[in-house]
CSV table of C-alpha atoms in Angstrom, one decimal:
chain,number,residue,atom,x,y,z
A,202,UNK,CA,0.0,0.0,0.0
A,203,UNK,CA,2.8,2.4,0.9
A,204,UNK,CA,4.5,1.7,-2.5
A,205,UNK,CA,1.4,2.4,-4.4
A,206,UNK,CA,1.0,5.8,-2.6
A,207,UNK,CA,4.6,6.7,-3.2
A,208,UNK,CA,4.3,5.7,-6.9
A,209,UNK,CA,1.2,7.8,-7.3
A,210,UNK,CA,2.9,10.8,-5.6
A,211,UNK,CA,5.9,10.4,-7.8
A,212,UNK,CA,3.8,10.4,-11.0
A,213,UNK,CA,2.0,13.6,-9.8
A,214,UNK,CA,5.3,15.3,-9.1
A,215,UNK,CA,6.7,14.4,-12.5
A,216,UNK,CA,3.6,15.8,-14.2
A,217,UNK,CA,3.9,19.1,-12.3
A,218,UNK,CA,7.5,19.5,-13.2
A,219,UNK,CA,6.9,18.7,-16.9
A,220,UNK,CA,4.2,21.4,-17.2
A,221,UNK,CA,5.6,24.2,-15.0
A,222,UNK,CA,6.3,26.5,-17.8
A,223,UNK,CA,2.7,26.5,-19.2
A,224,UNK,CA,0.6,25.9,-16.1
A,225,UNK,CA,0.2,29.6,-15.3
A,226,UNK,CA,-1.4,30.6,-18.6
A,227,UNK,CA,-3.5,27.5,-18.8
A,228,UNK,CA,-4.9,27.9,-15.3
A,229,UNK,CA,-5.6,31.6,-16.0
A,230,UNK,CA,-7.4,30.7,-19.2
A,231,UNK,CA,-9.4,27.9,-17.4
A,232,UNK,CA,-10.5,30.4,-14.7
A,233,UNK,CA,-11.6,32.9,-17.3
A,234,UNK,CA,-13.5,30.3,-19.2
A,235,UNK,CA,-15.3,29.1,-16.0
A,236,UNK,CA,-16.2,32.7,-15.1
A,237,UNK,CA,-17.6,33.3,-18.6
A,238,UNK,CA,-19.6,30.1,-18.4
A,239,UNK,CA,-21.1,31.1,-15.1
A,240,UNK,CA,-22.2,34.5,-16.5
A,241,UNK,CA,-23.7,32.7,-19.5
A,242,UNK,CA,-25.7,30.4,-17.2
A,243,UNK,CA,-26.9,33.4,-15.2
A,244,UNK,CA,-28.0,35.1,-18.4
A,245,UNK,CA,-29.9,31.8,-19.3
A,246,UNK,CA,-31.7,32.0,-16.0
A,247,UNK,CA,-32.7,35.6,-16.7
A,248,UNK,CA,-34.0,34.6,-20.1
A,249,UNK,CA,-36.1,31.8,-18.7
A,250,UNK,CA,-37.4,34.0,-16.0
A,251,UNK,CA,-38.5,36.7,-18.5
A,252,UNK,CA,-40.0,34.1,-20.8
A,253,UNK,CA,-42.1,32.6,-17.9
A,254,UNK,CA,-43.3,36.0,-16.9
A,255,UNK,CA,-44.3,36.9,-20.5
A,256,UNK,CA,-45.7,33.7,-21.9
A,257,UNK,CA,-46.8,31.2,-19.2
A,258,UNK,CA,-50.4,30.3,-19.6
A,259,UNK,CA,-51.3,32.1,-16.3
A,260,UNK,CA,-49.7,35.1,-14.6
A,261,UNK,CA,-47.0,33.8,-12.3
A,262,UNK,CA,-46.0,35.2,-8.9
A,263,UNK,CA,-42.5,36.5,-9.6
A,264,UNK,CA,-41.6,36.3,-5.9
A,265,UNK,CA,-42.6,32.7,-5.7
A,266,UNK,CA,-40.6,31.9,-8.9
A,267,UNK,CA,-37.4,33.3,-7.4
A,268,UNK,CA,-38.0,31.5,-4.1
A,269,UNK,CA,-38.5,28.2,-5.9
A,270,UNK,CA,-35.3,28.8,-8.0
A,271,UNK,CA,-33.3,29.5,-4.9
A,272,UNK,CA,-34.7,26.5,-3.0
A,273,UNK,CA,-34.1,24.3,-6.0
A,274,UNK,CA,-30.5,25.3,-6.1
A,275,UNK,CA,-30.0,24.6,-2.4
A,276,UNK,CA,-32.0,21.3,-2.3
A,277,UNK,CA,-29.9,20.0,-5.2
A,278,UNK,CA,-26.9,20.0,-2.8
A,279,UNK,CA,-28.1,17.6,-0.1
A,280,UNK,CA,-31.3,16.8,1.8
A,281,UNK,CA,-30.6,19.3,4.6
A,282,UNK,CA,-29.8,22.5,2.7
A,283,UNK,CA,-32.8,24.7,1.8
A,284,UNK,CA,-34.2,28.1,1.6
A,285,UNK,CA,-36.3,29.3,4.5
A,286,UNK,CA,-39.0,31.8,3.6
A,287,UNK,CA,-39.7,34.4,6.3
A,288,UNK,CA,-42.6,32.3,7.8
A,289,UNK,CA,-40.5,29.1,7.8
A,290,UNK,CA,-37.5,31.0,9.4
A,291,UNK,CA,-39.9,32.1,12.2
A,292,UNK,CA,-41.2,28.5,12.7
A,293,UNK,CA,-37.6,27.3,13.0
A,294,UNK,CA,-36.8,29.8,15.7
A,295,UNK,CA,-39.9,28.8,17.6
A,296,UNK,CA,-38.9,25.1,17.4
A,297,UNK,CA,-35.4,25.8,18.9
A,298,UNK,CA,-37.0,27.9,21.7
A,299,UNK,CA,-39.2,24.9,22.6
A,300,UNK,CA,-42.8,25.6,21.6
A,301,UNK,CA,-44.5,25.4,18.2
A,302,UNK,CA,-47.6,24.1,16.4
A,303,UNK,CA,-47.8,20.9,14.3
A,304,UNK,CA,-47.7,17.1,14.5
A,305,UNK,CA,-44.5,16.6,16.4
A,306,UNK,CA,-42.4,14.7,13.9
A,307,UNK,CA,-38.9,15.3,12.5
A,308,UNK,CA,-38.7,14.4,8.8
A,309,UNK,CA,-36.1,14.2,6.1
A,310,UNK,CA,-36.2,13.3,2.4
A,311,UNK,CA,-34.8,10.1,1.0
A,312,UNK,CA,-34.8,9.5,-2.8
A,313,UNK,CA,-37.8,11.7,-3.3
A,314,UNK,CA,-39.8,10.3,-0.4
A,315,UNK,CA,-40.5,11.9,3.0
A,316,UNK,CA,-39.0,9.8,5.8
A,317,UNK,CA,-39.7,10.1,9.5
A,318,UNK,CA,-36.5,10.6,11.4
A,319,UNK,CA,-38.4,10.4,14.7
A,320,UNK,CA,-41.7,11.3,16.4
A,321,UNK,CA,-41.3,13.6,19.4
A,322,UNK,CA,-42.3,12.2,22.8
A,323,UNK,CA,-45.9,13.0,23.8
A,324,UNK,CA,-46.9,14.8,20.6
A,325,UNK,CA,-49.9,13.9,18.4
A,326,UNK,CA,-47.7,12.0,16.0
A,327,UNK,CA,-46.2,9.9,18.8
A,328,UNK,CA,-49.6,9.2,20.3
A,329,UNK,CA,-50.9,8.2,16.9
A,330,UNK,CA,-48.2,5.6,16.6
A,331,UNK,CA,-45.9,7.1,14.0
A,332,UNK,CA,-42.5,5.4,14.1
A,333,UNK,CA,-38.9,6.2,13.1
A,334,UNK,CA,-38.3,5.0,9.6
A,335,UNK,CA,-41.9,5.4,8.4
A,336,UNK,CA,-42.4,6.9,4.9
A,337,UNK,CA,-45.1,9.4,4.3
A,338,UNK,CA,-46.6,9.1,0.8
A,339,UNK,CA,-49.8,11.1,1.0
A,340,UNK,CA,-51.2,14.0,3.0
A,341,UNK,CA,-55.0,14.2,3.1
A,342,UNK,CA,-55.0,12.0,0.0
A,343,UNK,CA,-52.6,14.1,-2.0
A,344,UNK,CA,-49.3,12.5,-3.1
A,345,UNK,CA,-46.1,14.1,-1.8
A,346,UNK,CA,-43.9,12.5,-4.4
A,347,UNK,CA,-42.1,15.2,-6.3
A,348,UNK,CA,-42.6,17.8,-3.7
A,349,UNK,CA,-39.7,19.4,-1.8
A,350,UNK,CA,-39.4,18.7,1.9
A,351,UNK,CA,-40.6,22.3,2.7
A,352,UNK,CA,-43.6,21.9,0.5
A,353,UNK,CA,-44.6,18.6,2.3
A,354,UNK,CA,-44.1,20.2,5.7
A,355,UNK,CA,-46.3,23.1,4.6
A,356,UNK,CA,-49.0,20.6,3.6
A,357,UNK,CA,-48.9,19.1,7.1
A,358,UNK,CA,-49.3,22.4,8.8
A,359,UNK,CA,-52.7,23.7,9.8
A,360,UNK,CA,-54.8,25.1,12.6
A,361,UNK,CA,-54.5,23.6,16.1
A,362,UNK,CA,-57.3,21.1,16.6
A,363,UNK,CA,-57.8,20.3,12.9
A,364,UNK,CA,-57.5,16.7,11.6
A,365,UNK,CA,-54.9,15.5,9.1
A,366,UNK,CA,-54.7,12.1,7.5
A,367,UNK,CA,-51.3,10.9,6.4
A,368,UNK,CA,-50.6,7.7,4.5
A,369,UNK,CA,-47.7,5.7,5.8
A,370,UNK,CA,-45.5,2.9,4.4
A,371,UNK,CA,-43.8,0.9,7.0
A,372,UNK,CA,-41.0,-1.7,6.4
A,373,UNK,CA,-42.6,-4.7,8.1
A,374,UNK,CA,-46.2,-3.8,7.1
A,375,UNK,CA,-47.3,-5.3,3.7
A,376,UNK,CA,-49.7,-2.5,2.8
A,377,UNK,CA,-49.7,1.3,3.2
A,378,UNK,CA,-52.1,2.6,5.9
A,379,UNK,CA,-53.7,5.8,6.9
A,380,UNK,CA,-53.1,7.5,10.2
A,381,UNK,CA,-55.4,10.3,11.5
A,382,UNK,CA,-53.7,12.9,13.6
A,383,UNK,CA,-55.2,16.0,15.3
A,384,UNK,CA,-52.8,19.0,15.1
A,385,UNK,CA,-51.8,20.5,18.4
A,386,UNK,CA,-49.4,23.1,19.9
A,387,UNK,CA,-46.2,21.2,20.5
A,388,UNK,CA,-44.6,22.1,23.8
A,389,UNK,CA,-41.3,20.4,24.0
A,390,UNK,CA,-39.9,19.2,27.4
A,391,UNK,CA,-36.3,18.9,26.4
A,392,UNK,CA,-35.4,16.5,29.3
A,393,UNK,CA,-37.5,14.4,31.5
A,394,UNK,CA,-35.9,12.8,34.5
A,395,UNK,CA,-37.1,10.0,36.8
A,396,UNK,CA,-35.6,7.2,39.0
A,397,UNK,CA,-36.1,3.5,38.3
A,398,UNK,CA,-35.0,1.6,41.3
A,399,UNK,CA,-31.4,2.9,42.0
A,400,UNK,CA,-31.0,4.2,38.5
A,401,UNK,CA,-31.6,7.8,37.3
A,402,UNK,CA,-33.0,7.9,33.8
A,403,UNK,CA,-32.5,11.1,31.8
A,404,UNK,CA,-34.8,11.1,28.8
A,405,UNK,CA,-33.5,13.7,26.3
A,406,UNK,CA,-36.1,14.4,23.6
A,407,UNK,CA,-34.4,17.2,21.7
A,408,UNK,CA,-31.5,19.6,21.7
A,409,UNK,CA,-32.9,23.1,22.1
A,410,UNK,CA,-32.1,26.1,24.3
A,411,UNK,CA,-33.6,24.3,27.3
A,412,UNK,CA,-31.8,21.0,27.0
A,413,UNK,CA,-28.7,21.5,29.2
A,414,UNK,CA,-30.4,23.6,31.9
A,415,UNK,CA,-33.2,21.0,32.1
A,416,UNK,CA,-30.7,18.1,32.3
A,417,UNK,CA,-28.6,19.7,35.0
A,418,UNK,CA,-31.6,20.6,37.2
A,419,UNK,CA,-33.4,17.3,36.7
A,420,UNK,CA,-30.3,15.2,37.5
A,421,UNK,CA,-29.6,17.2,40.6
A,422,UNK,CA,-33.2,16.8,41.7
A,423,UNK,CA,-33.2,13.0,41.2
A,424,UNK,CA,-29.9,12.6,43.1
A,425,UNK,CA,-31.2,14.6,46.0
A,426,UNK,CA,-34.5,12.6,46.1
A,427,UNK,CA,-32.4,9.4,46.2
A,428,UNK,CA,-30.6,10.7,49.3
A,429,UNK,CA,-27.3,11.5,47.6
A,430,UNK,CA,-25.1,10.1,44.9
A,431,UNK,CA,-24.0,7.1,47.0
A,432,UNK,CA,-27.6,5.8,46.7
A,433,UNK,CA,-27.5,6.0,42.8
A,434,UNK,CA,-25.9,3.1,40.9
A,435,UNK,CA,-25.7,4.9,37.6
A,436,UNK,CA,-27.4,6.9,34.9
A,437,UNK,CA,-29.2,6.1,31.7
A,438,UNK,CA,-29.1,8.8,29.0
A,439,UNK,CA,-32.0,7.9,26.7
A,440,UNK,CA,-31.5,9.5,23.3
A,441,UNK,CA,-33.9,7.2,21.4
A,442,UNK,CA,-36.0,9.1,18.7
A,443,UNK,CA,-34.1,12.3,19.4
A,444,UNK,CA,-33.7,14.0,16.1
A,445,UNK,CA,-31.0,16.4,17.3
A,446,UNK,CA,-31.0,20.2,17.3
A,447,UNK,CA,-28.4,22.8,18.5
A,448,UNK,CA,-24.7,21.9,18.3
A,449,UNK,CA,-23.8,23.9,21.4
A,450,UNK,CA,-26.3,22.0,23.5
A,451,UNK,CA,-24.9,18.7,22.4
A,452,UNK,CA,-21.5,19.9,23.4
A,453,UNK,CA,-22.7,21.0,26.8
A,454,UNK,CA,-24.5,17.7,27.5
A,455,UNK,CA,-21.4,15.7,26.5
A,456,UNK,CA,-19.2,18.0,28.6
A,457,UNK,CA,-21.5,17.4,31.6
A,458,UNK,CA,-20.2,13.8,31.9
A,459,UNK,CA,-16.6,14.2,30.7
A,460,UNK,CA,-13.6,15.6,32.6
A,461,UNK,CA,-11.4,16.4,29.6
A,462,UNK,CA,-10.7,15.6,26.0
A,463,UNK,CA,-12.3,16.3,22.7
A,464,UNK,CA,-16.0,16.2,22.3
A,465,UNK,CA,-16.5,16.8,18.6
A,466,UNK,CA,-14.7,18.5,15.8
A,467,UNK,CA,-16.2,20.0,12.7
A,468,UNK,CA,-14.4,20.4,9.3
A,469,UNK,CA,-15.7,22.5,6.5
A,470,UNK,CA,-14.5,23.1,2.9
A,471,UNK,CA,-11.5,25.2,4.0
A,472,UNK,CA,-9.0,24.2,6.8
A,473,UNK,CA,-9.6,27.6,8.5
A,474,UNK,CA,-13.2,26.6,9.0
A,475,UNK,CA,-12.4,23.7,11.3
A,476,UNK,CA,-13.5,23.8,14.9
A,477,UNK,CA,-12.8,21.6,17.9
A,478,UNK,CA,-14.8,21.4,21.0
A,479,UNK,CA,-13.2,20.2,24.2
A,480,UNK,CA,-14.6,19.1,27.6
A,481,UNK,CA,-13.9,21.0,30.8
A,482,UNK,CA,-13.4,19.6,34.3
A,483,UNK,CA,-16.5,18.5,36.1
A,484,UNK,CA,-18.7,15.4,35.9
A,485,UNK,CA,-22.4,15.7,36.9
A,486,UNK,CA,-22.5,11.9,37.3
A,487,UNK,CA,-19.5,12.0,39.7
A,488,UNK,CA,-17.9,9.0,38.0
A,489,UNK,CA,-20.9,6.7,38.3
A,490,UNK,CA,-21.4,4.3,35.3
A,491,UNK,CA,-23.5,5.6,32.4
A,492,UNK,CA,-25.5,3.8,29.7
A,493,UNK,CA,-26.6,5.6,26.5
A,494,UNK,CA,-29.6,4.4,24.7
A,495,UNK,CA,-29.9,5.0,20.9
A,496,UNK,CA,-31.9,3.8,18.0
A,497,UNK,CA,-32.5,4.6,14.3
A,498,UNK,CA,-34.3,7.8,15.3
A,499,UNK,CA,-31.3,9.2,17.1
A,500,UNK,CA,-29.7,11.8,14.8
A,501,UNK,CA,-27.3,14.7,14.6
A,502,UNK,CA,-26.8,16.2,18.1
A,503,UNK,CA,-27.8,12.9,19.6
A,504,UNK,CA,-25.0,11.2,17.7
A,505,UNK,CA,-22.5,13.7,18.9
A,506,UNK,CA,-23.3,12.9,22.5
A,507,UNK,CA,-23.4,9.1,22.0
A,508,UNK,CA,-20.2,9.2,19.9
A,509,UNK,CA,-18.3,11.4,22.4
A,510,UNK,CA,-19.2,9.3,25.5
A,511,UNK,CA,-18.5,6.0,23.6
A,512,UNK,CA,-15.1,7.1,22.2
A,513,UNK,CA,-14.0,8.2,25.7
A,514,UNK,CA,-15.3,4.9,27.2
A,515,UNK,CA,-17.4,7.0,29.6
A,516,UNK,CA,-20.5,5.2,28.7
A,517,UNK,CA,-21.8,1.9,27.3
A,518,UNK,CA,-23.9,2.5,24.2
A,519,UNK,CA,-26.8,0.1,23.7
A,520,UNK,CA,-29.7,-0.2,21.4
A,521,UNK,CA,-29.7,0.1,17.6
A,522,UNK,CA,-27.5,1.9,15.0
A,523,UNK,CA,-28.3,5.6,14.9
A,524,UNK,CA,-29.5,7.6,11.9
A,525,UNK,CA,-26.2,8.7,10.6
A,526,UNK,CA,-26.6,12.5,10.1
A,527,UNK,CA,-23.0,13.7,10.4
A,528,UNK,CA,-23.3,17.2,8.9
A,529,UNK,CA,-23.6,20.6,10.3
A,530,UNK,CA,-26.1,23.2,9.0
A,531,UNK,CA,-25.6,26.9,9.4
A,532,UNK,CA,-28.6,29.3,9.3
A,533,UNK,CA,-27.7,32.4,7.4
A,534,UNK,CA,-30.3,35.3,7.5
A,535,UNK,CA,-31.0,36.9,4.2
A,536,UNK,CA,-32.5,40.2,3.1
A,537,UNK,CA,-36.3,40.1,3.2
A,538,UNK,CA,-36.4,38.3,6.6
A,539,UNK,CA,-35.8,34.9,5.1
A,540,UNK,CA,-32.8,32.6,5.6
A,541,UNK,CA,-30.7,30.0,4.0
A,542,UNK,CA,-30.0,26.7,5.7
A,543,UNK,CA,-26.6,25.5,4.2
A,544,UNK,CA,-24.6,22.4,5.0
A,545,UNK,CA,-21.2,23.9,5.9
A,546,UNK,CA,-19.3,21.1,7.7
A,547,UNK,CA,-19.1,17.5,8.7
A,548,UNK,CA,-18.6,16.6,12.3
A,549,UNK,CA,-16.2,14.0,13.7
A,550,UNK,CA,-16.3,12.0,16.9
A,551,UNK,CA,-13.2,12.2,19.2
A,552,UNK,CA,-11.7,9.1,17.4
A,553,UNK,CA,-11.7,11.2,14.2
A,554,UNK,CA,-14.4,9.2,12.5
A,555,UNK,CA,-17.2,10.8,10.5
A,556,UNK,CA,-20.6,9.1,11.1
A,557,UNK,CA,-22.2,10.6,8.0
A,558,UNK,CA,-24.3,7.9,6.5
A,559,UNK,CA,-23.0,5.3,8.9
A,560,UNK,CA,-24.3,6.3,12.3
A,561,UNK,CA,-23.0,5.4,15.7
A,562,UNK,CA,-22.9,1.6,16.3
A,563,UNK,CA,-23.9,0.5,19.8
A,564,UNK,CA,-21.5,-1.5,21.9
A,565,UNK,CA,-24.4,-3.9,22.6
A,566,UNK,CA,-27.2,-4.3,20.0
A,567,UNK,CA,-30.6,-4.5,21.6
A,568,UNK,CA,-33.6,-4.4,19.5
A,569,UNK,CA,-36.9,-3.2,20.9
A,570,UNK,CA,-39.3,-6.2,20.4
A,571,UNK,CA,-42.7,-5.3,18.8
A,572,UNK,CA,-45.5,-6.1,21.1
A,573,UNK,CA,-48.5,-8.1,20.1
A,574,UNK,CA,-51.5,-6.6,21.9
A,575,UNK,CA,-53.6,-9.8,21.4
A,576,UNK,CA,-50.9,-12.0,22.9
A,577,UNK,CA,-50.6,-9.7,25.8
A,578,UNK,CA,-54.3,-9.8,26.5
A,579,UNK,CA,-54.4,-13.6,26.3
A,580,UNK,CA,-51.3,-14.0,28.5
A,581,UNK,CA,-52.3,-11.5,31.2
A,582,UNK,CA,-54.6,-13.6,33.3
A,583,UNK,CA,-52.2,-16.6,33.3
A,584,UNK,CA,-49.3,-14.4,34.4
A,585,UNK,CA,-51.3,-12.8,37.1
A,586,UNK,CA,-52.5,-16.2,38.4
A,587,UNK,CA,-48.9,-17.5,38.4
A,588,UNK,CA,-47.7,-14.5,40.4
A,589,UNK,CA,-50.4,-15.1,43.1
A,590,UNK,CA,-49.3,-18.7,43.9
A,591,UNK,CA,-46.5,-19.3,46.2
A,592,UNK,CA,-45.6,-21.5,49.2
A,593,UNK,CA,-46.7,-18.8,51.6
A,594,UNK,CA,-50.2,-18.9,50.2
A,595,UNK,CA,-50.7,-22.6,51.0
A,596,UNK,CA,-52.8,-23.3,54.0
A,597,UNK,CA,-50.8,-24.6,56.9
A,598,UNK,CA,-47.4,-23.8,55.4
A,599,UNK,CA,-44.5,-23.5,57.8
A,600,UNK,CA,-43.3,-20.1,58.9
A,601,UNK,CA,-39.8,-18.9,58.4
A,602,UNK,CA,-38.4,-18.3,61.9
A,603,UNK,CA,-34.7,-17.9,60.9
A,604,UNK,CA,-34.9,-14.3,59.9
A,605,UNK,CA,-35.8,-11.1,61.8
A,606,UNK,CA,-38.6,-8.8,61.0
A,607,UNK,CA,-36.1,-6.3,59.6
A,608,UNK,CA,-34.5,-8.9,57.4
A,609,UNK,CA,-37.9,-9.9,56.2
A,610,UNK,CA,-38.8,-6.4,55.3
A,611,UNK,CA,-35.5,-6.0,53.3
A,612,UNK,CA,-36.2,-9.2,51.5
A,613,UNK,CA,-39.7,-8.0,50.5
A,614,UNK,CA,-38.2,-4.7,49.3
A,615,UNK,CA,-35.8,-6.7,47.1
A,616,UNK,CA,-38.6,-8.8,45.7
A,617,UNK,CA,-40.6,-5.7,45.0
A,618,UNK,CA,-37.7,-4.2,43.1
A,619,UNK,CA,-37.4,-7.4,41.0
A,620,UNK,CA,-41.1,-7.3,40.2
A,621,UNK,CA,-40.8,-3.6,39.2
A,622,UNK,CA,-37.9,-4.5,36.9
A,623,UNK,CA,-39.9,-7.3,35.3
A,624,UNK,CA,-42.8,-4.9,34.7
A,625,UNK,CA,-40.4,-2.4,33.1
A,626,UNK,CA,-39.0,-5.2,30.9
A,627,UNK,CA,-42.5,-5.7,29.5
A,628,UNK,CA,-43.1,-2.0,29.0
A,629,UNK,CA,-39.6,-0.9,27.6
A,630,UNK,CA,-37.2,-3.8,27.0
A,631,UNK,CA,-34.3,-1.6,25.9
A,632,UNK,CA,-34.5,0.7,29.0
A,633,UNK,CA,-34.8,-2.4,31.2
A,634,UNK,CA,-31.7,-3.9,29.6
A,635,UNK,CA,-29.8,-0.6,30.2
A,636,UNK,CA,-30.7,-0.6,33.9
A,637,UNK,CA,-29.7,-4.3,34.2
A,638,UNK,CA,-26.3,-3.4,32.7
A,639,UNK,CA,-25.9,-0.6,35.3
A,640,UNK,CA,-26.7,-3.0,38.1
A,641,UNK,CA,-23.9,-5.3,36.8
A,642,UNK,CA,-21.4,-2.5,36.5
A,643,UNK,CA,-22.3,-1.3,40.0
A,644,UNK,CA,-21.8,-4.8,41.4
A,645,UNK,CA,-18.4,-5.0,39.8
A,646,UNK,CA,-17.3,-1.7,41.3
A,647,UNK,CA,-18.4,-2.8,44.7
């Protein structure tokens, strides 16, 4: 491999030497030709614009024509670059501040189709059963094939309280099906915290301006409620179906659990555009073990956090491979109150790896099993009956006189914890698995 590289370099060097005397004029001529060609293309655009205005069968809105041309130019680059009309720009600012109207889904475009990156917890789309990876083919009976992403999103907008019917294609479902959703005001709670047994669960749903403050306050509250950090065996950071958001919030959340080292780096077209973000001293988890949960709906900022904690071996990442959006978009305000969303860089995890198109691979793959409601109903009575029957329930059974009342109470508390864990396993298998791992890590430390 080294020989091949050296040979290629040698050939390149020889070619440069051989053409030194004519390279300057040739390059200058090429640059001039390119510039002339660009102006010719711009003249062509002007000719077409004038022809449409003069001869199209109906009078065209000149403002909309120009907007469509700009958006077409941007969307031809990649799925995440686009033009934001003034109203769209305002909607985006509302979303990053934490409250907006809509269905509650993050979407992208894949080969002309609209794909759900993830539903947002507790929103109408989530309640209606929309899942990460679903494809939306129709909105209120109208096909979205051929529409831009912004146009499709515009179709899904509407007054709060109004009904929308979207047609969904799902990988493991043989036929498309319709889903009725009632539009609502989406109030994002960036971080929800709770305690399961001895484990603090940090459910991060999005990365907006509230994320790090919510996480810091929620974590502190749960630790205090547990009676201190010594009574906590670890933390689960749940990033499933988190579509991402603000880069600075992803950096702050990662930094919250790292003492030092690189969190993420971004590299643009020019070397001077590269940025590197490093952790500062201080670990909110105080060294306790961490498990990060991800799935196919974990994208962008979620992948920054998962990648940073994984590369630094600060957390065990479990679940399913993440979405693989490893690019950075910069919002550039334009005259007329609109803006341009332009992909300006790729980001890299501390190990120097871009996850663009690849995603973050979990340390332990754990799929969330699909539940069969009919099977659950049929098995419910049998399970309940089995739980009721034990030796202690038999008439005339011997009592256990070898333990004290205090020991009996502790034993019953342990049994209750085990039963709670089993109930969680039925409700959320991936989260239960994460908590089981933390129990194991805690036992090893002790």
